[in-house]
Coordinates of C-alpha atoms in Angstrom, one line a residue:
M1 CA 0.0 0.0 0.0
R2 CA 1.1 3.6 -0.7
S3 CA 0.5 4.4 3.0
D4 CA 3.3 2.0 4.0
M5 CA 5.6 4.9 3.1
I6 CA 4.4 6.8 6.1
K7 CA 3.7 4.0 8.6
K8 CA 5.7 0.8 8.0
G9 CA 9.1 0.0 9.5
I10 CA 11.2 1.4 12.4
E11 CA 12.3 4.4 10.3
K12 CA 8.6 5.6 10.2
T13 CA 8.4 5.8 14.0
P14 CA 8.1 9.6 13.9
H15 CA 5.3 9.4 11.3
R16 CA 3.4 6.9 13.5
A17 CA 3.8 9.2 16.5
L18 CA 2.0 12.0 14.6
L19 CA -0.7 9.6 13.4
K20 CA -1.2 8.5 17.0
A21 CA -1.7 12.1 18.0
L22 CA -4.9 11.8 15.9
G23 CA -6.1 9.1 18.3
L24 CA -5.3 6.3 15.9
T25 CA -4.4 2.9 17.3
D26 CA -1.8 0.4 15.8
K27 CA -4.8 -1.5 14.3
D28 CA -6.1 1.7 12.6
I29 CA -2.7 2.5 11.2
A30 CA -2.3 -1.0 9.7
K31 CA -5.5 -0.5 7.6
P32 CA -5.8 1.1 4.2
F33 CA -5.7 4.9 4.4
I34 CA -8.7 6.3 2.6
G35 CA -9.0 10.0 1.8
V36 CA -12.4 11.6 1.9
A37 CA -12.2 14.8 -0.1
N38 CA -15.2 16.8 1.1
S39 CA -16.2 20.0 -0.7
Y40 CA -18.6 21.1 2.1
T41 CA -19.3 24.7 2.6
N42 CA -22.3 26.5 4.1
I43 CA -22.4 29.2 1.3
V44 CA -23.3 26.7 -1.5
P45 CA -26.8 25.1 -1.4
G46 CA -25.5 22.1 -3.3
H47 CA -22.8 21.5 -0.6
I48 CA -24.3 22.5 2.7
H49 CA -25.3 18.9 3.4
L50 CA -22.1 17.2 2.4
N51 CA -20.8 16.8 5.9
Q52 CA -23.6 14.4 6.5
I53 CA -22.7 12.5 3.3
A54 CA -19.0 12.5 4.3
D55 CA -19.9 11.0 7.7
A56 CA -21.8 8.2 5.9
V57 CA -18.8 7.6 3.7
K58 CA -16.5 7.4 6.6
A59 CA -18.8 5.0 8.4
G60 CA -18.7 2.8 5.3
V61 CA -14.9 3.0 5.1
T62 CA -14.6 2.0 8.8
A63 CA -17.1 -0.8 8.5
A64 CA -15.1 -2.3 5.5
G65 CA -11.8 -2.2 7.3
G66 CA -10.3 1.1 6.2
T67 CA -9.2 4.2 8.1
P68 CA -10.8 7.4 6.7
F69 CA -9.2 10.8 6.7
E70 CA -11.3 13.8 5.7
F71 CA -10.1 16.9 4.1
N72 CA -11.7 19.8 2.3
T73 CA -11.6 21.6 -1.0
I74 CA -13.1 25.0 -2.1
A75 CA -16.5 25.2 -3.8
V76 CA -18.0 28.1 -5.9
C77 CA -21.7 28.4 -6.3
D78 CA -22.2 29.5 -9.9
G79 CA -25.6 30.9 -9.2
I80 CA -24.3 33.2 -6.4
A81 CA -21.2 34.1 -8.5
M82 CA -23.4 34.8 -11.6
G83 CA -23.5 38.2 -13.3
H84 CA -20.6 39.9 -11.6
E85 CA -16.8 39.7 -11.3
G86 CA -17.1 36.6 -9.1
M87 CA -18.1 34.5 -12.1
R88 CA -14.6 35.0 -13.6
Y89 CA -13.3 32.8 -10.8
S90 CA -15.7 29.9 -11.3
L91 CA -14.1 27.9 -14.1
P92 CA -10.5 28.5 -12.8
S93 CA -11.6 27.1 -9.4
R94 CA -11.7 23.7 -11.1
E95 CA -7.9 23.6 -11.3
L96 CA -7.5 24.6 -7.7
I97 CA -9.8 21.8 -6.7
A98 CA -7.9 19.2 -8.7
D99 CA -4.6 20.5 -7.4
S100 CA -5.7 20.5 -3.8
V101 CA -6.9 16.9 -4.0
E102 CA -3.6 15.9 -5.6
V103 CA -1.6 17.7 -2.9
M104 CA -3.4 16.0 0.0
A105 CA -3.3 12.6 -1.5
Q106 CA 0.3 12.7 -2.5
A107 CA 1.6 14.4 0.6
H108 CA -0.1 11.9 2.9
R109 CA 0.3 8.8 0.7
L110 CA -3.3 7.9 0.7
D111 CA -4.2 4.5 -0.6
G112 CA -7.7 5.5 -2.0
L113 CA -10.0 8.4 -2.4
V114 CA -13.7 9.1 -2.0
L115 CA -14.7 12.3 -3.7
V116 CA -17.6 14.0 -2.0
T117 CA -18.7 16.6 -4.5
N118 CA -21.7 18.1 -6.2
C119 CA -21.6 21.3 -8.1
D120 CA -20.4 22.5 -11.5
K121 CA -16.6 22.8 -11.2
I122 CA -16.1 20.7 -8.2
T123 CA -17.1 17.3 -9.7
P124 CA -14.9 17.7 -12.8
G125 CA -12.0 19.1 -10.7
M126 CA -12.1 16.0 -8.4
L127 CA -12.4 13.6 -11.3
M128 CA -9.4 15.3 -12.9
A129 CA -7.4 14.7 -9.7
A130 CA -8.5 11.1 -9.6
A131 CA -7.3 10.5 -13.2
R132 CA -4.1 12.4 -12.5
L133 CA -3.3 10.5 -9.3
D134 CA -4.5 7.1 -10.6
I135 CA -5.1 5.6 -7.2
P136 CA -8.4 3.8 -6.4
A137 CA -11.2 6.4 -6.3
I138 CA -15.0 6.7 -6.3
A139 CA -17.1 9.9 -6.5
V140 CA -20.3 10.3 -4.5
T141 CA -22.2 13.3 -5.8
G142 CA -24.4 15.1 -3.3
G143 CA -27.6 14.9 -5.2
P144 CA -30.2 17.3 -6.7
M145 CA -32.4 19.7 -4.9
A146 CA -36.1 19.0 -4.8
S147 CA -38.2 21.2 -7.1
G148 CA -40.1 24.2 -5.7
W149 CA -43.8 24.7 -6.3
L150 CA -45.7 27.9 -6.8
D151 CA -49.3 28.2 -7.7
G152 CA -49.4 24.5 -8.6
K153 CA -46.4 24.8 -11.0
K154 CA -43.1 23.1 -10.7
I155 CA -40.3 25.7 -10.4
G156 CA -36.6 25.9 -9.6
Y157 CA -33.6 28.2 -9.7
A158 CA -33.8 28.8 -13.5
S159 CA -37.3 30.1 -13.0
V160 CA -35.9 33.1 -11.1
P161 CA -33.5 34.8 -13.6
E162 CA -36.2 34.3 -16.3
G163 CA -38.7 35.8 -13.9
L164 CA -36.4 38.8 -13.6
G165 CA -36.5 39.1 -17.4
K166 CA -40.3 39.1 -17.2
H167 CA -40.1 41.8 -14.6
F168 CA -37.9 44.0 -16.8
A169 CA -40.4 43.4 -19.6
G170 CA -43.3 44.5 -17.4
K171 CA -44.8 41.0 -17.4
M172 CA -44.2 40.2 -13.7
S173 CA -44.7 42.5 -10.7
S174 CA -42.2 43.0 -7.8
E175 CA -44.6 41.1 -5.5
E176 CA -44.8 38.1 -7.9
L177 CA -41.0 38.1 -8.4
S178 CA -40.6 38.0 -4.6
R179 CA -43.0 35.0 -4.3
L180 CA -41.0 33.2 -6.9
E181 CA -37.7 34.0 -5.1
N182 CA -39.0 32.5 -1.9
A183 CA -40.4 29.3 -3.4
A184 CA -37.8 28.4 -6.1
C185 CA -35.1 26.7 -4.0
P186 CA -36.7 24.7 -1.2
G187 CA -33.6 23.1 0.3
C188 CA -30.2 21.6 -0.1
G189 CA -28.8 20.1 -3.3
S190 CA -27.8 21.0 -6.8
C191 CA -30.4 22.9 -8.8
N192 CA -33.3 20.7 -9.9
G193 CA -32.8 20.6 -13.7
M194 CA -30.3 19.1 -16.1
F195 CA -27.9 22.0 -15.4
T196 CA -24.2 21.6 -15.3
A197 CA -24.0 20.1 -11.7
N198 CA -26.5 17.4 -12.4
T199 CA -25.3 16.8 -15.9
M200 CA -21.8 16.2 -14.5
A201 CA -23.2 13.9 -11.8
C202 CA -25.0 11.9 -14.5
V203 CA -21.8 11.9 -16.6
T204 CA -19.8 10.7 -13.6
E205 CA -22.2 7.7 -13.1
A206 CA -22.2 6.9 -16.8
L207 CA -18.4 7.1 -16.9
G208 CA -18.4 4.4 -14.2
M209 CA -16.9 6.5 -11.4
S210 CA -19.9 6.5 -9.0
L211 CA -22.3 3.8 -7.9
P212 CA -25.6 3.2 -9.7
Y213 CA -28.4 5.7 -8.9
C214 CA -26.0 8.1 -7.2
A215 CA -26.5 10.9 -9.7
T216 CA -30.3 11.2 -9.3
A217 CA -30.9 10.3 -5.7
L218 CA -32.1 13.5 -4.0
A219 CA -29.7 15.4 -1.7
N220 CA -32.0 15.1 1.3
S221 CA -32.9 11.4 0.8
V222 CA -31.9 8.4 2.9
A223 CA -31.2 6.7 -0.5
K224 CA -28.3 9.2 -0.9
L225 CA -26.9 8.3 2.6
R226 CA -27.1 4.6 1.8
I227 CA -25.2 5.2 -1.4
A228 CA -22.6 7.2 0.5
K229 CA -22.1 4.4 3.0
E230 CA -21.9 1.8 0.2
T231 CA -19.3 4.0 -1.5
G232 CA -17.2 4.0 1.6
E233 CA -17.4 0.2 1.8
Q234 CA -16.6 -0.1 -2.0
I235 CA -13.5 2.1 -2.0
V236 CA -11.9 -0.3 0.5
K237 CA -12.5 -3.2 -1.8
L238 CA -11.2 -1.3 -4.8
T239 CA -8.1 -0.3 -2.8
C240 CA -7.4 -3.8 -1.7
N241 CA -7.8 -5.1 -5.3
D242 CA -5.9 -2.1 -6.7
V243 CA -8.6 -1.1 -9.2
K244 CA -7.5 2.3 -10.4
P245 CA -9.2 5.0 -12.4
S246 CA -7.0 4.1 -15.4
A247 CA -8.8 0.8 -15.6
I248 CA -12.2 2.6 -15.7
M249 CA -11.7 5.9 -17.4
K250 CA -10.8 4.5 -20.8
K251 CA -12.0 5.9 -24.2
E252 CA -15.0 3.5 -24.2
A253 CA -16.1 4.8 -20.9
F254 CA -15.9 8.4 -22.0
E255 CA -17.9 7.5 -25.1
N256 CA -20.6 6.0 -22.8
A257 CA -20.6 9.2 -20.7
I258 CA -21.0 11.5 -23.8
A259 CA -23.7 9.2 -25.1
V260 CA -25.7 9.5 -21.9
D261 CA -25.1 13.3 -21.9
M262 CA -26.5 13.5 -25.4
A263 CA -29.6 11.4 -24.4
L264 CA -30.2 13.7 -21.4
G265 CA -29.7 17.0 -23.3
G266 CA -27.2 18.1 -20.7
S267 CA -25.2 21.3 -20.3
T268 CA -22.8 22.5 -22.9
N269 CA -20.2 22.8 -20.1
T270 CA -19.7 19.1 -20.2
V271 CA -17.7 19.6 -23.4
L272 CA -15.1 21.6 -21.4
H273 CA -15.1 19.3 -18.4
V274 CA -15.2 15.9 -20.0
S275 CA -12.3 16.9 -22.3
A276 CA -10.3 18.1 -19.3
I277 CA -10.9 14.8 -17.4
A278 CA -10.0 12.8 -20.5
Q279 CA -6.8 14.7 -20.9
E280 CA -5.8 13.9 -17.3
A281 CA -6.6 10.3 -18.0
G282 CA -4.4 10.2 -21.1
V283 CA -7.4 9.7 -23.4
T284 CA -7.5 11.6 -26.7
L285 CA -11.0 13.2 -27.1
P286 CA -11.1 15.7 -30.0
L287 CA -14.1 18.0 -30.3
K288 CA -15.4 16.1 -33.3
V289 CA -16.1 13.1 -31.1
F290 CA -18.9 15.0 -29.3
D291 CA -20.5 15.9 -32.6
E292 CA -20.2 12.4 -34.0
I293 CA -21.8 10.8 -30.9
G294 CA -24.4 13.6 -30.9
R295 CA -25.5 12.7 -34.4
R296 CA -26.0 9.0 -33.6
I297 CA -27.4 9.2 -30.0
P298 CA -31.0 10.4 -29.8
H299 CA -32.2 12.9 -27.2
L300 CA -34.4 10.8 -24.9
C301 CA -35.1 12.9 -21.8
S302 CA -36.9 16.3 -21.9
M303 CA -35.4 17.8 -18.8
I304 CA -35.6 21.2 -17.2
P305 CA -34.6 23.8 -18.5
S306 CA -35.7 22.8 -22.0
G307 CA -38.5 20.4 -20.9
P308 CA -40.9 19.7 -18.0
Y309 CA -39.0 17.0 -16.0
A310 CA -36.9 17.6 -12.9
M311 CA -34.2 15.3 -11.4
E312 CA -36.6 13.7 -9.0
D313 CA -38.7 12.6 -12.1
L314 CA -35.6 11.1 -13.7
H315 CA -34.8 9.2 -10.5
A316 CA -38.4 7.9 -10.2
A317 CA -38.3 6.8 -13.9
G318 CA -35.3 4.6 -13.2
G319 CA -32.3 6.9 -13.1
I320 CA -29.1 6.7 -15.1
P321 CA -29.2 2.8 -15.2
A322 CA -32.5 3.0 -16.9
V323 CA -31.3 5.6 -19.4
M324 CA -28.2 3.4 -20.1
K325 CA -30.4 0.3 -20.4
E326 CA -32.4 2.0 -23.1
L327 CA -29.2 3.1 -24.8
S328 CA -27.6 -0.3 -24.4
P329 CA -27.4 -1.2 -28.1
L330 CA -25.3 1.9 -28.6
L331 CA -23.0 1.7 -25.5
N332 CA -19.8 -0.1 -24.7
L333 CA -21.2 -2.6 -22.2
N334 CA -17.9 -4.1 -21.3
A335 CA -16.5 -0.9 -19.8
L336 CA -15.5 -1.4 -16.2
S337 CA -17.0 0.6 -13.3
V338 CA -16.3 1.3 -9.7
T339 CA -18.7 -1.5 -8.8
G340 CA -16.0 -3.8 -10.0
K341 CA -18.3 -5.0 -12.7
P342 CA -18.8 -4.0 -16.3
V343 CA -21.6 -1.6 -17.3
G344 CA -23.6 -4.4 -18.8
E345 CA -23.9 -6.2 -15.5
N346 CA -24.7 -2.9 -13.6
I347 CA -27.7 -2.2 -15.8
A348 CA -28.9 -5.8 -16.4
D349 CA -31.9 -5.4 -14.0
A350 CA -32.6 -1.7 -14.7
K351 CA -36.0 -0.8 -16.0
V352 CA -37.6 2.3 -17.5
L353 CA -40.5 3.0 -15.1
D354 CA -41.9 6.1 -16.9
A355 CA -41.6 6.2 -20.6
N356 CA -42.7 9.8 -20.7
V357 CA -39.5 10.8 -18.8
I358 CA -37.1 8.3 -20.4
R359 CA -38.3 7.9 -24.0
S360 CA -37.5 4.9 -26.1
L361 CA -35.0 4.8 -29.0
T362 CA -37.9 4.5 -31.3
N363 CA -39.8 7.4 -29.8
P364 CA -37.1 10.0 -28.9
V365 CA -37.6 13.7 -28.1
H366 CA -35.2 14.5 -30.9
K367 CA -33.5 12.1 -33.3
E368 CA -30.1 13.6 -32.5
G369 CA -28.4 14.3 -29.2
G370 CA -28.7 17.4 -27.1
I371 CA -25.4 19.1 -28.0
A372 CA -23.9 20.1 -31.4
I373 CA -20.5 21.5 -32.5
L374 CA -20.7 24.3 -35.0
T375 CA -17.9 25.7 -37.2
G376 CA -17.5 28.4 -39.7
N377 CA -15.7 31.7 -40.3
I378 CA -16.7 33.0 -36.8
A379 CA -15.5 29.8 -35.1
P380 CA -12.8 28.1 -37.1
K381 CA -12.0 25.9 -34.1
G382 CA -15.6 25.3 -33.1
A383 CA -18.5 26.5 -31.0
V384 CA -21.0 24.6 -28.8
V385 CA -24.8 24.8 -28.7
K386 CA -27.3 22.9 -26.6
T387 CA -29.7 21.8 -29.4
A388 CA -32.1 20.3 -26.9
A389 CA -32.9 23.8 -25.7
V390 CA -33.5 25.4 -29.1
S391 CA -37.0 25.6 -30.6
P392 CA -37.4 24.2 -34.1
N393 CA -38.0 27.6 -35.6
M394 CA -34.6 28.9 -34.4
L395 CA -32.5 26.0 -35.6
R396 CA -31.8 28.2 -38.6
H397 CA -31.5 31.9 -38.1
S398 CA -30.0 34.9 -39.9
G399 CA -29.9 38.4 -38.5
P400 CA -28.0 41.5 -37.8
A401 CA -25.3 41.5 -35.1
K402 CA -25.6 43.6 -31.9
V403 CA -22.0 43.5 -30.6
F404 CA -20.9 43.9 -27.0
D405 CA -17.4 43.7 -25.6
S406 CA -18.6 42.5 -22.2
E407 CA -21.5 40.7 -20.6
T408 CA -22.3 43.8 -18.5
E409 CA -22.8 46.0 -21.6
A410 CA -25.0 43.3 -23.1
V411 CA -27.2 42.9 -20.1
A412 CA -27.7 46.7 -19.8
S413 CA -28.8 46.9 -23.4
I414 CA -31.1 43.9 -23.2
R415 CA -32.8 45.4 -20.1
K416 CA -33.2 48.7 -21.8
R417 CA -35.1 46.7 -24.5
E418 CA -32.7 47.7 -27.2
I419 CA -32.6 44.2 -28.7
Q420 CA -35.1 43.6 -31.4
P421 CA -36.6 40.3 -32.7
G422 CA -34.3 38.8 -35.3
D423 CA -31.1 40.2 -33.8
V424 CA -28.0 38.2 -33.0
V425 CA -26.4 39.3 -29.8
V426 CA -22.6 38.9 -29.8
I427 CA -20.8 39.0 -26.5
R428 CA -17.0 38.8 -26.8
Y429 CA -13.9 39.2 -24.7
E430 CA -15.4 36.8 -22.2
G431 CA -13.3 33.7 -23.1
P432 CA -10.7 31.9 -20.9
K433 CA -8.2 34.7 -21.4
G434 CA -10.4 37.6 -22.4
G435 CA -12.8 37.2 -19.5
P436 CA -10.6 36.1 -17.9
G437 CA -11.9 32.8 -16.7
M438 CA -14.6 32.2 -19.3
P439 CA -17.7 33.4 -17.2
E440 CA -21.1 32.0 -17.8
M441 CA -23.8 34.1 -19.5
L442 CA -27.0 33.0 -17.7
I443 CA -28.2 36.6 -16.9
P444 CA -28.3 37.8 -20.5
T445 CA -29.8 34.5 -21.8
A446 CA -32.4 34.3 -19.0
T447 CA -33.3 37.9 -19.5
I448 CA -33.8 37.4 -23.2
A449 CA -36.0 34.3 -22.4
G450 CA -37.9 36.1 -19.7
M451 CA -38.6 39.0 -22.1
G452 CA -40.1 36.6 -24.6
L453 CA -37.3 36.9 -27.2
S454 CA -35.9 33.4 -27.1
E455 CA -38.0 32.5 -30.2
S456 CA -36.5 35.4 -32.2
V457 CA -33.1 36.4 -30.8
A458 CA -29.9 34.4 -30.9
L459 CA -26.8 34.9 -28.8
I460 CA -23.2 33.9 -29.5
T461 CA -20.2 34.3 -27.2
D462 CA -16.6 33.2 -26.6
G463 CA -17.7 32.8 -23.0
R464 CA -19.9 29.9 -21.9
F465 CA -23.4 29.3 -20.7
S466 CA -25.0 28.1 -17.5
G467 CA -26.6 24.7 -17.8
A468 CA -29.8 26.6 -17.0
T469 CA -29.6 28.5 -20.3
R470 CA -32.2 27.8 -23.0
G471 CA -32.7 29.1 -26.4
P472 CA -30.5 29.6 -29.5
C473 CA -27.3 30.3 -27.5
I474 CA -23.9 29.4 -28.9
G475 CA -20.9 29.5 -26.7
H476 CA -17.2 28.5 -26.5
V477 CA -16.5 30.3 -29.8
A478 CA -12.9 29.6 -30.6
P479 CA -10.5 31.2 -31.1
E480 CA -11.7 33.7 -28.6
A481 CA -11.6 37.5 -29.2
A482 CA -8.7 38.0 -26.9
E483 CA -6.6 35.7 -29.1
G484 CA -7.6 37.6 -32.3
G485 CA -10.3 35.1 -33.3
P486 CA -12.8 36.3 -36.0
I487 CA -15.4 37.0 -33.4
A488 CA -13.3 40.0 -32.5
I489 CA -13.8 41.8 -35.8
I490 CA -17.6 41.5 -36.1
K491 CA -19.4 44.9 -36.3
N492 CA -22.9 46.0 -35.5
G493 CA -25.1 45.2 -38.4
D494 CA -23.0 42.4 -39.9
T495 CA -25.3 39.6 -40.9
I496 CA -24.7 36.4 -38.9
T497 CA -26.1 33.0 -40.1
I498 CA -26.7 30.1 -37.8
D499 CA -27.5 26.7 -39.3
I500 CA -27.6 24.1 -36.5
P501 CA -28.7 21.1 -38.5
N502 CA -25.7 21.7 -40.9
R503 CA -23.4 22.7 -38.0
V504 CA -22.6 26.2 -39.5
L505 CA -21.9 29.5 -37.7
K506 CA -20.7 32.3 -40.0
V507 CA -20.7 36.0 -40.6
E508 CA -21.7 37.1 -44.2
L509 CA -18.4 38.7 -45.0
T510 CA -15.9 37.9 -47.7
E511 CA -12.6 36.3 -46.8
Q512 CA -10.8 39.4 -48.0
E513 CA -12.9 41.6 -45.6
I514 CA -12.3 39.3 -42.7
K515 CA -8.6 39.3 -43.4
K516 CA -8.5 43.1 -43.7
R517 CA -10.3 43.5 -40.4
L518 CA -8.1 41.0 -38.6
E519 CA -5.0 42.8 -39.8
A520 CA -6.3 46.0 -38.3
W521 CA -7.3 44.4 -35.0
K522 CA -5.4 45.3 -31.8
P523 CA -5.7 43.3 -28.5
K524 CA -7.4 44.9 -25.6
P525 CA -5.5 45.4 -22.3
P526 CA -6.2 42.7 -19.7
R527 CA -9.2 43.4 -17.4
I528 CA -7.4 41.8 -14.4
T529 CA -3.8 42.8 -13.5
K530 CA -3.2 41.1 -10.2
G531 CA -4.2 38.0 -8.3
Y532 CA -5.2 34.5 -9.3
L533 CA -6.9 35.3 -12.6
T534 CA -3.7 36.9 -14.1
R535 CA -2.7 33.3 -14.8
Y536 CA -5.4 33.2 -17.4
S537 CA -5.2 36.7 -18.8
P538 CA -3.3 37.2 -22.1
T539 CA 0.3 38.5 -21.6
P540 CA 1.6 41.5 -23.5
T541 CA 3.5 39.1 -25.9
E542 CA 0.4 37.2 -26.8

């Protein structure tokens, strides 16, 4: 065991003395050392209950003959960070999380890891660390929040920013908005729809890195606590059998995870996160793989924000095992999982319990998956759109550009009702370097939706979108404006054409005109000049 390096032999007497200062006995020290990476914090609704889950994990570790050691990571709530400078820190926090788990596991020679996680950047950050470390590891995601209810209607977090848009459009009073605010988020857990946090939980389970039904079991349920305890027991088995993430996170497993993502119509952020995890695992996963899988995997689940069903509905319908059972002819069933069994065995007894929530392959919501990759002269290296959230009449759209060099400018213009039906809103200099940090654009997209413009106005950005975004919103445009990508030279009034079925995003300019504008383009000075985010800002030589 790795932990022998800090506990075995006479030369490790000083190390054992320190371990005994923790109250450990010789028997405790002789057992496998299991790290419990807990992202608990009381400022994030998705994480406020994770101490209870971590306690259940530790009980399982102890019961199975291991010695648990708990430590913490940071966690950013994207909803609280949304719409201000704080959102620039969200995506970069992923690397801090991965690094902190690596540091603790390596410094203390832990034999195995349980990753107690839940929200957008935390789950991928922890999986990145697991792949990098390649010691036995299992994730236990904290589970979704129950839906709120107002006037007999199911609501959730995404209802609130859209309600704000309605308020600015004069369609909702201050009193109605306040009632919505008070009812939308009834308790702990990740927000109730197929937003980034829950998409990543589902992807984690489909990847084989969490136990069956973990992704959809509600945060406040005893089912979640049982899964947590079973996870603690299972990690000891994996550690004793030396089953590492490299045996699980293979290309076939990533293809399964992407397939499930497509069937669920998940967040576009998974393209960023799954690619980063795959890179840490040494798996080549080019952008075209997402589009190829998206073309052959149908969209089966009409989930919030683009459909009526919440996470509790998906769980009651059979959860991720049932989704994978329906997709089984299209999956790699021999892929190994943290159960120690292949996917095919894990889902053998799974059943679809509600065919309205989990549609069949012969009766899908859409014939293709929920995410598409677009290219063209605006995005030579690609852009991402959540097709599951786009209405049929906006799959093809052409209109004049309304260009903004920041999210703040765009939101102010939208709220002043300066955006007209048919427009294409362009928000640039919000990419990984230009932002810096690639902030999410939920406030402008939700405001557009709330004002009733999502059927007539498109939005493109080199930033990214919240999983709660719906409508014809195209993000991750690459190269970004800060790197001199073509999005940097679009002007107000330029005609932009979007053709999602044919995967095209272009501005109606000649190659000569684009070249002329790019030659005249000059980089903007960095927004951030000190602190953590300067690592992501462009340097003067770039």
